[in-house]
Structure formats: C-alpha cells, structure tokens
C-alpha positions as semicolon CSV with decimal commas, in nm:
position;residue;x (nm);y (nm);z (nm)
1;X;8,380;8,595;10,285
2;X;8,386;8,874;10,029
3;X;8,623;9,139;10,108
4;X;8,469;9,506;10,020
5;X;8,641;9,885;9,997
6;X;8,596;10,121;10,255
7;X;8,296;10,293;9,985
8;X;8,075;10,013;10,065
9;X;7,726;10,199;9,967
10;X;7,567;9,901;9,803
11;X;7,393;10,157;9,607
12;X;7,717;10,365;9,471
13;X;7,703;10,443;9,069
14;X;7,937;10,119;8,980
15;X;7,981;9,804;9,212
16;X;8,297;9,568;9,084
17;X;8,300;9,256;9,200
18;X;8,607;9,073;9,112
19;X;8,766;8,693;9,163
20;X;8,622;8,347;9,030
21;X;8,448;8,235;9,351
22;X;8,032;8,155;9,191
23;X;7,889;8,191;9,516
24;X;8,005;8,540;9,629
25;X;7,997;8,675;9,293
26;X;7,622;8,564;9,339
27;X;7,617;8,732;9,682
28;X;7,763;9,052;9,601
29;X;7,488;9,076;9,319
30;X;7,230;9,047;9,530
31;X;7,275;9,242;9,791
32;X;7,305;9,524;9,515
33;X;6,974;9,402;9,428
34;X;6,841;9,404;9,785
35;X;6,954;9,735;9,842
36;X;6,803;9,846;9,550
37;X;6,483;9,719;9,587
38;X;6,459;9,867;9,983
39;X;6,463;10,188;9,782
40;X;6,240;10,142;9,571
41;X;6,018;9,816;9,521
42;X;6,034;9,841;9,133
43;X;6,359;9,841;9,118
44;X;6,441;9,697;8,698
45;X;6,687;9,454;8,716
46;X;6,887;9,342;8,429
47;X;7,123;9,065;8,448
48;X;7,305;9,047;8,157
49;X;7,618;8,803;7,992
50;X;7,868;8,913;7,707
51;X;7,665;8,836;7,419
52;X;7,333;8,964;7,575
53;X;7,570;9,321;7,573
54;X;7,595;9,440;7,211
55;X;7,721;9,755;7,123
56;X;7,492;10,037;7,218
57;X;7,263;9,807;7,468
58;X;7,398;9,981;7,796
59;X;7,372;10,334;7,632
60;X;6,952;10,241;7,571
61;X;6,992;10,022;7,896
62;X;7,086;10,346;8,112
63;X;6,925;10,619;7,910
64;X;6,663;10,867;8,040
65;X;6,346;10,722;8,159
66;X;6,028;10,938;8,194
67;X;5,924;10,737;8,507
68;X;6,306;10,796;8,637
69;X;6,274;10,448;8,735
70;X;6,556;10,302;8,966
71;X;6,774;10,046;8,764
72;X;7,011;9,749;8,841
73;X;7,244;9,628;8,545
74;X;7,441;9,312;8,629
75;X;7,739;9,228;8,369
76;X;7,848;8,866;8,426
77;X;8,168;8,791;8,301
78;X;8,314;9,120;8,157
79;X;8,618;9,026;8,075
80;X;8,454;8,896;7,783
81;X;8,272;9,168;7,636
82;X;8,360;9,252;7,277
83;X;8,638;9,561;7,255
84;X;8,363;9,825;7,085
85;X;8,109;9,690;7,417
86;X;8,413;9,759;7,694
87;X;8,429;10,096;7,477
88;X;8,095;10,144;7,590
89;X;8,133;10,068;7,914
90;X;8,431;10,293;7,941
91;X;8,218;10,580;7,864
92;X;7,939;10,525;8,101
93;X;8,224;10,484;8,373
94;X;8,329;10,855;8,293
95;X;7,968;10,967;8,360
96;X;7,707;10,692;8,509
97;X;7,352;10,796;8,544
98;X;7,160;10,854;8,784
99;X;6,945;10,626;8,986
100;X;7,109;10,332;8,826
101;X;7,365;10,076;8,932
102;X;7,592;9,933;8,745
103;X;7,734;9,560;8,861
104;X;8,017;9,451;8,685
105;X;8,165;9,076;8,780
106;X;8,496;9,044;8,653
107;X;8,726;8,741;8,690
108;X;9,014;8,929;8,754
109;X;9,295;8,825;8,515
110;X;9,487;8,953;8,214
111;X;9,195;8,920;7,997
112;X;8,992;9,242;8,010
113;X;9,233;9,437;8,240
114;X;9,191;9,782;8,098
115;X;8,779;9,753;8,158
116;X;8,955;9,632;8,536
117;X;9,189;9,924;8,575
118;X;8,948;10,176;8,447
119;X;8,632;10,074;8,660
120;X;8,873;10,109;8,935
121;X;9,070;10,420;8,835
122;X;8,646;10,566;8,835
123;X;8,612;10,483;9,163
124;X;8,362;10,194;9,129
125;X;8,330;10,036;9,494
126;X;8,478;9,677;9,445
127;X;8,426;9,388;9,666
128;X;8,671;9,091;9,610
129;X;8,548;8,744;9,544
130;X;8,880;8,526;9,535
131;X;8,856;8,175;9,487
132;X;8,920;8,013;9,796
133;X;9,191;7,710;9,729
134;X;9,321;7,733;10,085
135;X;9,175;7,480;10,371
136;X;9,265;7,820;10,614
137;X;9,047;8,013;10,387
138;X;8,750;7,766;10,383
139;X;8,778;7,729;10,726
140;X;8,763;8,095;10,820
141;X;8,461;8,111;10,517
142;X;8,220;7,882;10,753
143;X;8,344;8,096;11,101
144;X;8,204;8,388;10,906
145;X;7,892;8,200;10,799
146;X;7,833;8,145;11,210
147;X;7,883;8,455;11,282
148;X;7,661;8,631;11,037
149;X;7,381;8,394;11,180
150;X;7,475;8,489;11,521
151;X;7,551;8,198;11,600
152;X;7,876;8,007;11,805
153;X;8,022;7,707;11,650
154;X;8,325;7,569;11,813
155;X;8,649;7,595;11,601
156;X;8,682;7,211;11,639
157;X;8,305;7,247;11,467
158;X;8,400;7,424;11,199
159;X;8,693;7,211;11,120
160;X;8,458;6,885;11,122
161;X;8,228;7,031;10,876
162;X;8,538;7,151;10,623
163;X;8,685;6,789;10,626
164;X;8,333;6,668;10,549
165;X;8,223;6,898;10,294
166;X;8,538;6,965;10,091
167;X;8,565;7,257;9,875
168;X;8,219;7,377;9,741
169;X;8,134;7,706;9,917
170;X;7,730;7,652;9,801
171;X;7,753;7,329;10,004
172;X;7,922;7,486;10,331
173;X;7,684;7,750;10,313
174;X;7,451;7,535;10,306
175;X;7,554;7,316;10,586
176;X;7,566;7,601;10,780
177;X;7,235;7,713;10,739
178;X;7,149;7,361;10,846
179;X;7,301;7,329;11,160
180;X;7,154;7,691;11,220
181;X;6,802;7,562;11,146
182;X;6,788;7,258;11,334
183;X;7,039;7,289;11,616
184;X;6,992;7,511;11,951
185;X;7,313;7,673;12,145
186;X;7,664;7,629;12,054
187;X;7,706;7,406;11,790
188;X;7,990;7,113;11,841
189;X;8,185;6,828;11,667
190;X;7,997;6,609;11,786
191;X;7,685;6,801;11,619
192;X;7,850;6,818;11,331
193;X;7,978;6,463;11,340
194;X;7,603;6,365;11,382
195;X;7,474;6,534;11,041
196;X;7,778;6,470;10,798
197;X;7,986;6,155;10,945
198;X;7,836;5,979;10,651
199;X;8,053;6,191;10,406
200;X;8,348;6,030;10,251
201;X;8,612;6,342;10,366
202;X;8,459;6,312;10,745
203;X;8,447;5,947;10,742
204;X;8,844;5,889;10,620
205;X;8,950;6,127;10,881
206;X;8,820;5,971;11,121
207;X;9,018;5,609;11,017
208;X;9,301;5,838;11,006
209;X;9,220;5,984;11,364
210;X;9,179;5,655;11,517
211;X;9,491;5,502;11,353
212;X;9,737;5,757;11,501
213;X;9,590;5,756;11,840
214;X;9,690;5,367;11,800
215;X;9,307;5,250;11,854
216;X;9,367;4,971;11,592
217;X;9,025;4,771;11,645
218;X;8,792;5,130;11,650
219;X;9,009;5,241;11,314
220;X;8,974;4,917;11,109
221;X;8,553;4,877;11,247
222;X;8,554;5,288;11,077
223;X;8,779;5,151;10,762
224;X;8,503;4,869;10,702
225;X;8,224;5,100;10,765
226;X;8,366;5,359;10,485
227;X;8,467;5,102;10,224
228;X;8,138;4,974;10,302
229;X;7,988;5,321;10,206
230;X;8,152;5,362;9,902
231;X;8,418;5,584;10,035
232;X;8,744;5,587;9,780
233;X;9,030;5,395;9,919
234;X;9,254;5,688;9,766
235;X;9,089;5,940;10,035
236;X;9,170;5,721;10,299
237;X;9,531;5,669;10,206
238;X;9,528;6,066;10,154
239;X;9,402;6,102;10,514
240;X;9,650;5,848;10,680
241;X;9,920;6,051;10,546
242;X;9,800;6,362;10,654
243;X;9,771;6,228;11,028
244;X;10,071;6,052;11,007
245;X;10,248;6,382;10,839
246;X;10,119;6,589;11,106
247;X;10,229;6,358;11,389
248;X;10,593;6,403;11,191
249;X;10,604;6,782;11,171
250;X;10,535;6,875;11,503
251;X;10,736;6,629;11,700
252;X;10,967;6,769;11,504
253;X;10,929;7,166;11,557
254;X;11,062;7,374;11,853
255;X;10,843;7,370;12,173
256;X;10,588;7,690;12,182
257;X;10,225;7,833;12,192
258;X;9,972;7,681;11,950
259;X;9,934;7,967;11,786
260;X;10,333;8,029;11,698
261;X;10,339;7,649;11,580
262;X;10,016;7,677;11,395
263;X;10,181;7,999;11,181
264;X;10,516;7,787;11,162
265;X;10,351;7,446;11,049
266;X;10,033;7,568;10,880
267;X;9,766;7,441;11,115
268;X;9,471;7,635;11,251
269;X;9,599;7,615;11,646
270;X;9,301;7,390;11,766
271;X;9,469;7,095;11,560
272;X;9,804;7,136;11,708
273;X;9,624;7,093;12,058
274;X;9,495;6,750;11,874
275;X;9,814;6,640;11,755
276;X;9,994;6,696;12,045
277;X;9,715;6,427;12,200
278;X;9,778;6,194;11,966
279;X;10,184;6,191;11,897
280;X;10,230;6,103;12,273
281;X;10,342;5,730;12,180
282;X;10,539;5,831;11,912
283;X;10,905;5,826;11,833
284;X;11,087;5,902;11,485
285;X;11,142;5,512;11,379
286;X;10,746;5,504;11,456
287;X;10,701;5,790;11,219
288;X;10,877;5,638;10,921
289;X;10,763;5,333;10,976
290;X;10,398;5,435;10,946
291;X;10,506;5,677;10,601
292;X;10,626;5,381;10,443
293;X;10,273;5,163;10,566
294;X;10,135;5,473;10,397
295;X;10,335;5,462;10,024
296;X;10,265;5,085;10,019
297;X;9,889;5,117;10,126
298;X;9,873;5,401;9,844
299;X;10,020;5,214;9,597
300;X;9,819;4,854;9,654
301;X;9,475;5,131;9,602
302;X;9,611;5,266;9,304
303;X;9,680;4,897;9,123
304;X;9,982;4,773;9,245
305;X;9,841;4,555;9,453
306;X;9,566;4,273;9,429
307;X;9,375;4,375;9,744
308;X;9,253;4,755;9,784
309;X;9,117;4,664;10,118
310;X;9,404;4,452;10,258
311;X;9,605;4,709;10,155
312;X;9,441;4,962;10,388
313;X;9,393;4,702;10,673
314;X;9,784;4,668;10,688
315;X;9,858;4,983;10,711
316;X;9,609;5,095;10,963
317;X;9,735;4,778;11,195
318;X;10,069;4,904;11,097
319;X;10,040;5,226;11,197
320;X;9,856;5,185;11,526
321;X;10,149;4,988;11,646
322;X;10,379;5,304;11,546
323;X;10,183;5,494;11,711
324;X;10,241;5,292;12,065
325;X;10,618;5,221;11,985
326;X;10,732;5,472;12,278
327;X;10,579;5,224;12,531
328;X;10,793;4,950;12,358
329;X;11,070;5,081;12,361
C-alpha cells in the first residue's frame, strides 16, 4: 500500500504523491478529495495534466475567491510541466493559499527533480506510490487490502490469489473486494481456488504443484485441463521450473525456522512449510534430472520441438518420477 509521512493531514497546503504505481496514485487523489469534500460539500475540484497547466493557470486557479470556496487542484504527471509552469508552481510552494490543496503526482525520476526537491524541501506531505515489481510486495499489497476490509485471509489465501492474478494492482483490488463481498469468515485457498482456478497463473501452478509432489496422473488430468483452456504452454514450463527450483534451493540450505530460510531463499515462510511437503522424495540426481525435463519441455514450447503438448506431458511424467526417486533408491 501507499506509504505516507508522519504529516499525514489529507488536507495539508501541498500533498506529493510520488512513484509510477496508477492505482495508488489514483488512491492518494482521492482521499484528498474525500477529505475535502467532508469539509465542505462544494469542494471545486480540478484535475489537471501538463498541457491543461499553462503558464499563469494555477496563479487564476488559486487566486482569491469572494465565496472563499474550498479548492482541490490535482497535477497529473508533473514532471512534465513546461519549465516557466514548474516556475509557477515553485512560487505557490513558497506561499500556498488558503483553503486550497494542492495534489501534485510525480513519477519520481530525474525528469522534473527540482519541482521534486522543492515540493519536498516546502514541506508538502508526500505519500509514496512505488511500483510494485516484487511478488513480496504484491503479496503484502492484497494482506493490506484484507485488512483494511477487516477482514482475515489466510497467508496461503493471499498467495493463491497473487499466482492467479499476476501483477495488475486494479485487478487484486478488485479480487479482493470480491471475496469480501461474497464470502463469510476467514477466507481460504480453497476459497480462492474456487473463484480464480480458471486463471492461467493459478491453473499452471497447480500442474507444477502436482508434478513435484510426484502425483503424475492428477498433474497431467490439470495439464490437459489448462491447455484445454487456452493456458500458454510457456507459463507452464515457467511454473515447473519454479517448483522444481524451489524443491532445489531448499534441500540445499542449512536446516532452520521458516522464517530465517524464507529471508535466506526469498520465500514468504508459508511456502517453505509447502516445499518442505513436497521435496520429501527428493534427492539431488532427482533434482537435475527434472531441470533438464524442464529446459527440454521449454524448448519443444518455444519451437524446437514438433509437439507443444508432448513436450509438457514428458516432462511432467518425468518429473513426478524425480520426485519419488528417494523411495528408489
């Protein structure tokens, strides 16, 4: 979620809202606007882009009104603005006016620094709005969507619905909201499993799953029923490796808690309890054996090989019989 200064008055002279994530650039707008509005119900709100912001349109924007009318000005994209506008803007920072806000969303770069540096060096309150490129960060995105909702989602839960949803904020937001809506008590994997198995992330994980726990039958019937769906073959091959990567890392790291494996190998610490179910019939041959089912399953998907599908069948038969080679030994 959007991270805020310790001046977090909604309502203070300048808000700066800085990063490249749409959704809570969007977010820390409105709940200027919101608090704006609970002050006054005809609150003006002007929500304005670069070339909407000429020279001189913030000085008439923010000057004198005989009503004294409360005022929101939103300035999307102000790294943008032309040098004689950011000179402008520069000069309102030095002395903003009363009853009106002033929301500037900046990407946070090079480009337009000194408008960055001297919103902040006027004390503006700033809430950050990074792009989130991490899975940890995602993850930790829809625990805070729960919570704000009131609402308890299991981490295993919130896990599910990242695989499945992938990287658009809007849409795990929205999924949230969903589950919210339509779900009573603590909401599970298996809930989650119930409303977006169908997507192709959720869906190739669980081939993947099934494949490492060596349950070759259940993970070629979910293969079919992916391939069948119009899943990629490339995301499946992406999730085998993953499981089968996983399965590698921690049979190979020292013995400890979860959570000091999680930090050393990058997992949240509910998926090192998982792993740790699923590597029990491994052994290192079984491991590279299944990476190179992997490469050549990758590389018949990606056109060196005839058959797409027979690729993937292989490999999952392949590495379902690495993942019992401990018994066989």
């Amino acid at each position: 979620m959007a991270r805020k200064t310790a001046s977090d008055d909604p309502l203070a002279p300048v808000t700066l809202a800085v990063g490249q994530e749409d959704l809570l650039l969007d977010r820390a707008v409105r709940e200027v606007v919101a608090a704006a509005k609970a002050a006054d119900a005809d609150t003006d709100v002007r929500d304005l882009t670069p070339d909407q912001l000429q020279p001189g349109t913030l000085a008439e924007l923010t000057s004198p009104s005989l009503f004294a009318e409360r005022k929101v000005v939103v300035v999307r994209n102000a790294q943008d603005l032309s040098a004689d506008t950011v000179k402008d803007v520069k000069a309102y920072l030095a002395a903003p006016a009363e009853e009106i806000t002033l929301v500037l969303l900046h990407a946070g770069g090079a480009k337009g620094k000194g408008l960055l540096d001297a919103a902040r060096k006027a004390g503006a309150r700033e809430v950050a709005c990074p792009k989130m490129t991490k899975p940890a960060d995602r993850l930790a995105f829809v625990r805070g969507e729960f919570r704000a909702t009131g609402r308890s989602a299991t981490p295993e839960a919130c896990q599910v619905l990242v695989d499945a949803i992938g990287s658009d904020l809007r849409e795990l937001a929205s999924a949230v909201s969903q589950l919210v809506a339509d779900v009573e008590g603590t909401i599970d994997e298996e809930v989650v499993g119930r409303y977006y198995t169908g997507r192709a992330e959720a869906s190739s994980f669980t081939v993947a799953d099934r494949a490492v726990e060596g349950r070759a039958a259940e993970a070629l019937e979910a293969l079919r029923w992916s391939l069948s769906t119009g899943v990629a073959p490339v995301l499946i091959t992406s999730a085998l490796a993953q499981g089968v990567r996983a399965i590698g890392k921690l049979s190979s790291a020292r013995g400890g808690r979860p959570a000091d494996l999680a930090r050393e190998l990058g997992m949240p610490p509910w998926k090192i309890d998982r792993v740790r179910q699923q590597m029990r019939g491994w052994t290192p041959d079984g491991v590279a054996v299944a990476l190179r089912a992997v490469a050549e399953a990758d590389a018949g998907v990606k056109g060196g090989g005839d058959d797409p599908e027979y690729a993937l069948e292989k490999a999952v038969v392949t590495i379902a019989r690495a993942a019992r080679s401990r018994g066989r030994a």
